[in-house]
């Protein structure tokens, strides 16, 4: 029997727990002709505030806190979201205020899920005023993506959602400049635009990577240390090398997957190179990412088996977004392999990395934190001059890969 299917930690099964939590709280509601009716736009819902039951699809733009006030950061509660027909909408008069009742707060509340902003959601409920503003109250179903929502999401759908292509988010500080040509796109068009943007970069050699990592991965609590990716240990910047308990340069996209080695290019791109303990790095080797396996020494919360590696929960999203960056940055048009994400954990030396369904779920379950955002900024400002778009807009992952 595969170790992956039988060896589990008591607390490390992030995706399963995430799926079960949503399944346990979502009410089971029988479908009615009203909820199965044609889905309304936000504009149509605002024009039909007469108490009827309807299904509405829109993009999450913030949290309403008053009749004419919608906040887009520093969220205060999980009780309401504002949706609009455009992810970049700023006029409250074109927003629908959606009540988020207790059954849906763990998945659709912005305080708990700030990465929801910019994503498309569909809700069924009563079209009636909320905050003395056009609204939808007492929802009987809510889901990610467009179309008629499912009132009772299944664990598999929650752990690895596959909605209609998610929208490109709005409101980021680089949206009108760095990402201007990508805004409003999805799928192949978004992928092409992002590749054209991020392929312009300063390239480092492998020796320069040592100094870059001392800067990009500096421990915010101790400027003399770096934080190791998988193990989470804070360690002296000067203890880098190849001996036991030293830290070395981990290629998150395994360099053998495409056989690009450490030559200047993908082998030295610090968007996916991280400090890691020598022995933990060796245990990970060139394995794909998946859940399950046996515990890893010196890496609490990490698991590994014959063909995959699972990092600790706190960096699952980080790992996913680094792999996604590599797949978009390296498209085979600059002398390097065309890197692609697939759903396999047996990729060998082919230019593929997996496991896509797991990486998409990790991206949703572990949104970018302050450390990851700072790292992206430091790489942009001081080292390569390009950004990881999935740190700035994690919703772009589902917009591209579903």
XYZ file of C-alpha atoms in Angstrom:
402
model
C 0.000 0.000 0.000
C 1.249 3.481 -0.802
C 2.608 5.230 2.313
C 0.971 8.398 1.035
C -2.545 7.041 1.645
C -2.025 5.673 5.160
C 0.490 7.896 6.952
C -1.088 11.078 8.161
C -0.249 13.612 10.904
C -2.798 14.618 13.504
C -2.633 18.301 12.504
C -0.919 18.427 9.127
C -3.785 17.562 6.836
C -4.558 21.131 5.866
C -6.549 20.461 2.709
C -8.736 17.734 4.228
C -9.476 19.852 7.284
C -10.266 22.840 5.091
C -12.684 20.757 3.018
C -14.392 19.118 6.003
C -14.832 22.429 7.815
C -16.790 23.837 4.897
C -18.798 20.620 4.462
C -19.796 20.571 8.134
C -21.079 24.124 8.233
C -22.771 24.435 4.839
C -26.543 23.922 5.083
C -28.233 21.399 2.849
C -30.956 23.195 0.947
C -33.169 21.656 -1.686
C -32.942 23.276 -5.080
C -35.966 25.334 -6.075
C -37.043 26.816 -9.346
C -36.163 30.243 -7.988
C -32.547 29.345 -7.191
C -32.173 27.478 -10.448
C -33.346 30.455 -12.462
C -31.048 32.451 -14.715
C -28.198 33.978 -12.729
C -28.458 37.759 -12.393
C -25.711 40.312 -12.740
C -25.136 42.723 -9.887
C -26.761 45.537 -11.889
C -29.867 43.395 -12.401
C -29.993 42.468 -8.714
C -29.762 46.114 -7.671
C -32.731 46.892 -9.908
C -34.838 44.095 -8.370
C -34.859 44.880 -4.648
C -38.335 43.507 -3.951
C -37.619 40.555 -1.662
C -37.620 37.918 -4.396
C -35.207 34.983 -4.157
C -32.530 35.106 -6.838
C -29.052 33.902 -7.735
C -26.438 36.585 -8.378
C -22.836 36.381 -9.584
C -20.258 39.119 -9.006
C -16.676 39.860 -8.018
C -15.795 40.435 -4.364
C -14.633 44.039 -4.005
C -14.591 44.526 -0.237
C -16.470 44.522 3.068
C -19.415 46.927 3.478
C -19.411 48.728 6.819
C -22.001 51.454 6.131
C -24.454 52.538 3.434
C -21.762 54.245 1.347
C -18.608 52.660 2.798
C -16.815 49.542 1.587
C -13.353 48.754 2.959
C -10.783 46.898 0.838
C -8.243 46.016 3.536
C -8.056 45.839 7.314
C -11.267 43.829 7.380
C -13.197 43.872 10.648
C -15.683 40.995 10.340
C -16.826 38.009 8.285
C -20.471 39.063 8.164
C -20.783 40.791 4.769
C -19.141 41.157 1.372
C -19.699 43.666 -1.415
C -19.804 42.287 -4.950
C -19.825 44.077 -8.316
C -19.878 43.313 -12.023
C -16.219 44.376 -12.255
C -13.402 43.272 -9.959
C -12.040 46.830 -10.072
C -15.328 48.579 -9.194
C -14.976 51.479 -6.710
C -18.451 53.027 -6.797
C -20.610 51.726 -3.951
C -23.747 52.525 -5.960
C -22.788 49.703 -8.339
C -22.127 47.187 -5.568
C -24.481 44.627 -4.031
C -24.064 44.103 -0.286
C -24.304 40.375 0.476
C -25.001 39.163 3.996
C -22.684 36.311 5.011
C -24.472 34.216 7.600
C -22.705 31.914 10.076
C -22.870 28.879 7.787
C -20.679 30.578 5.177
C -18.307 32.783 7.179
C -15.414 30.325 7.302
C -15.244 30.359 3.488
C -16.691 33.706 2.387
C -15.844 36.103 5.230
C -13.119 38.591 4.289
C -11.613 38.804 7.767
C -10.850 35.077 7.590
C -10.267 34.983 3.824
C -8.727 38.295 2.685
C -7.539 36.619 -0.537
C -11.186 36.336 -1.591
C -11.142 39.940 -2.806
C -11.149 40.001 -6.615
C -12.600 36.499 -6.909
C -15.953 35.680 -8.460
C -18.706 34.349 -6.204
C -22.291 33.266 -6.753
C -24.947 33.576 -4.043
C -28.634 32.753 -3.769
C -30.802 34.714 -1.334
C -33.433 37.410 -0.866
C -32.914 40.632 -2.827
C -33.582 43.214 -0.151
C -31.855 46.203 1.433
C -28.814 45.558 3.621
C -27.011 48.415 5.406
C -29.827 50.532 3.873
C -28.270 49.664 0.511
C -29.164 47.281 -2.312
C -28.403 43.841 -0.989
C -28.847 40.090 -0.820
C -29.794 38.681 2.583
C -30.201 35.269 4.211
C -28.232 33.314 1.584
C -29.243 29.700 1.015
C -26.233 28.906 -1.180
C -22.821 30.443 -1.882
C -19.998 29.214 -4.097
C -16.841 30.343 -5.838
C -17.058 31.097 -9.550
C -20.000 31.788 -11.819
C -23.224 29.884 -12.405
C -25.786 28.421 -10.043
C -24.169 27.774 -6.632
C -24.206 24.407 -4.931
C -25.927 24.612 -1.533
C -23.921 21.672 -0.158
C -20.273 21.688 -1.309
C -18.469 18.364 -1.276
C -15.035 17.909 0.324
C -13.353 17.281 -3.025
C -14.865 20.394 -4.588
C -13.782 22.521 -1.647
C -10.247 21.168 -1.394
C -9.575 21.612 -5.084
C -12.152 24.023 -6.534
C -12.687 24.120 -10.274
C -14.954 27.107 -10.896
C -15.304 29.144 -14.029
C -12.105 31.110 -14.630
C -11.575 33.517 -11.759
C -11.324 37.202 -12.539
C -8.197 39.216 -12.393
C -8.282 41.164 -9.168
C -8.141 44.916 -8.897
C -6.771 47.397 -6.454
C -3.158 46.242 -6.171
C -0.463 48.935 -6.076
C 1.063 47.739 -9.358
C -2.176 47.119 -11.274
C -2.109 50.369 -13.239
C 1.627 50.172 -13.967
C 3.493 46.851 -13.842
C 0.402 44.682 -14.462
C -1.547 47.106 -16.658
C -1.497 44.857 -19.741
C -2.783 41.858 -17.750
C -5.742 43.443 -15.988
C -9.155 42.127 -16.971
C -7.810 38.946 -18.605
C -8.176 35.265 -17.761
C -6.916 31.928 -19.065
C -4.428 31.874 -21.923
C -4.609 35.637 -22.460
C -3.706 36.299 -18.818
C -0.911 33.755 -18.934
C 0.621 35.319 -22.053
C 0.424 38.828 -20.632
C 2.026 37.841 -17.336
C 4.842 36.004 -19.099
C 5.617 39.063 -21.210
C 5.721 41.182 -18.051
C 7.844 39.039 -15.734
C 10.369 37.730 -18.285
C 12.099 41.108 -18.174
C 14.492 40.696 -15.256
C 18.053 41.048 -14.046
C 19.706 37.621 -14.051
C 21.967 36.573 -11.186
C 24.784 34.062 -11.167
C 24.766 31.233 -8.655
C 27.244 32.904 -6.284
C 25.095 36.035 -6.146
C 22.183 33.886 -4.965
C 23.865 33.477 -1.551
C 23.794 37.231 -0.947
C 20.329 37.640 -2.404
C 18.856 35.026 -0.047
C 20.446 36.703 2.968
C 18.415 39.756 2.006
C 15.169 38.271 0.684
C 14.738 35.726 3.490
C 15.974 37.798 6.417
C 14.278 36.952 9.698
C 12.103 39.985 10.553
C 12.844 39.379 14.241
C 16.633 39.078 13.812
C 18.486 40.874 11.013
C 21.498 38.569 11.462
C 19.483 35.486 10.519
C 17.538 33.981 7.649
C 14.366 31.897 7.968
C 14.616 28.425 6.468
C 11.696 27.633 4.168
C 10.547 24.149 5.118
C 11.862 23.820 8.667
C 11.011 27.409 9.673
C 14.223 27.654 11.696
C 15.909 31.028 12.177
C 19.602 30.610 11.461
C 22.677 32.801 11.144
C 23.206 34.237 7.680
C 26.863 33.217 7.888
C 26.112 29.518 8.492
C 25.562 28.802 4.824
C 27.457 25.958 3.195
C 27.331 22.210 2.721
C 28.006 20.764 6.162
C 25.457 19.242 8.533
C 23.103 21.899 9.947
C 24.340 24.520 7.475
C 21.777 26.098 5.191
C 22.057 25.894 1.424
C 20.142 26.953 -1.687
C 16.950 24.992 -2.222
C 15.444 24.949 -5.712
C 11.701 24.805 -5.028
C 11.146 23.944 -8.695
C 13.569 21.012 -8.654
C 16.391 21.863 -11.050
C 16.342 18.348 -12.512
C 12.754 18.928 -13.716
C 13.883 20.381 -17.011
C 17.567 19.708 -16.307
C 18.493 23.392 -16.083
C 20.988 22.974 -13.243
C 22.482 26.070 -11.614
C 23.434 28.019 -14.714
C 22.224 31.616 -14.877
C 18.530 31.515 -15.705
C 15.902 29.335 -14.002
C 18.679 27.774 -11.911
C 19.458 31.134 -10.299
C 16.021 32.749 -10.203
C 15.539 33.753 -6.562
C 11.768 33.790 -6.894
C 12.013 30.022 -6.314
C 15.351 29.685 -4.493
C 15.137 29.600 -0.692
C 17.446 28.919 2.268
C 17.019 25.442 3.748
C 18.779 23.069 6.119
C 21.194 20.831 4.220
C 19.642 17.558 5.367
C 16.047 18.712 4.850
C 17.002 19.900 1.368
C 18.456 16.459 0.697
C 15.293 14.725 1.923
C 13.161 16.828 -0.382
C 15.560 16.145 -3.257
C 13.774 16.526 -6.588
C 10.382 15.219 -5.429
C 7.128 16.727 -6.582
C 4.734 18.249 -4.039
C 1.805 16.299 -2.620
C 0.292 15.367 0.742
C 1.288 12.408 2.902
C 4.275 10.341 3.862
C 6.433 9.995 6.958
C 7.621 12.843 9.166
C 10.844 14.589 8.157
C 13.645 15.004 10.682
C 14.392 18.660 11.597
C 11.219 19.768 9.787
C 8.173 19.659 12.039
C 4.984 19.410 9.978
C 6.787 18.175 6.853
C 6.171 14.746 5.290
C 7.865 12.789 2.554
C 7.478 9.490 0.727
C 9.080 7.864 -2.301
C 7.802 10.377 -4.848
C 6.567 13.520 -3.060
C 7.246 16.064 -0.348
C 4.741 17.972 1.790
C 5.935 21.206 3.457
C 4.561 22.560 6.731
C 1.187 24.277 6.578
C 2.556 27.809 7.012
C 4.415 27.745 3.673
C 2.204 25.525 1.511
C 0.861 28.561 -0.347
C 4.375 30.004 -0.707
C 5.530 26.791 -2.377
C 2.520 26.744 -4.701
C 3.034 30.335 -5.827
C 6.756 29.796 -6.488
C 5.979 26.808 -8.706
C 3.302 28.838 -10.516
C 5.752 31.713 -11.080
C 8.243 29.352 -12.720
C 5.605 27.893 -15.037
C 4.661 31.367 -16.286
C 8.172 32.875 -16.376
C 9.792 30.051 -18.378
C 7.783 29.337 -21.515
C 10.584 27.956 -23.708
C 11.142 31.166 -25.682
C 14.501 32.230 -24.224
C 16.671 29.131 -24.548
C 15.394 27.465 -21.379
C 12.869 24.594 -21.124
C 9.144 25.283 -21.233
C 8.216 24.571 -17.614
C 4.672 23.333 -16.956
C 2.654 22.203 -13.933
C 0.863 18.869 -14.202
C -1.019 16.514 -11.910
C 1.755 13.937 -11.646
C 4.279 13.103 -8.919
C 6.523 11.099 -11.244
C 8.039 13.740 -13.498
C 11.705 12.743 -13.392
C 13.811 14.993 -15.621
C 10.889 16.196 -17.749
C 10.185 19.959 -17.514
C 7.070 19.357 -15.416
C 6.217 19.761 -11.753
C 3.268 18.552 -9.722
C 0.858 18.151 -8.246
C -1.371 20.825 -9.772
C -4.606 20.047 -7.901
C -2.767 20.108 -4.577
C -0.873 23.299 -5.384
C -4.106 25.084 -6.303
C -5.638 24.045 -2.989
C -2.544 25.176 -1.062
C -2.667 28.547 -2.800
C -6.242 29.041 -1.557
C -5.710 27.693 1.948
C -2.500 29.635 2.711
C -2.722 33.171 1.246
C 0.364 35.422 1.048
C 1.549 36.714 4.419
C 3.715 39.712 5.292
C 6.972 37.753 4.934
C 6.100 36.492 1.451
C 4.961 39.941 0.315
C 8.148 41.575 1.642
C 10.232 38.958 -0.143
C 8.496 39.675 -3.445
C 9.116 43.386 -2.996
C 12.801 42.970 -2.121
C 13.390 40.826 -5.212
C 11.671 43.463 -7.331
C 13.440 46.446 -5.762
C 16.965 45.134 -5.229
C 17.711 41.957 -7.146
C 15.786 40.959 -10.264
C 13.381 43.800 -11.039
C 10.465 41.421 -11.630
C 7.628 40.219 -9.421
C 5.837 36.980 -8.642
C 2.319 37.845 -9.857
C 0.718 35.127 -7.733
C 1.909 36.803 -4.551
C 0.296 40.065 -5.675
C -2.810 38.349 -7.088
C -3.222 34.767 -5.787
C -6.603 34.597 -7.539
C -4.754 34.564 -10.869
C -3.836 30.907 -10.185
C -7.412 29.736 -10.656
C -7.902 32.247 -13.476
C -5.168 30.381 -15.384
C -5.321 26.771 -14.201
C -8.915 26.600 -12.917
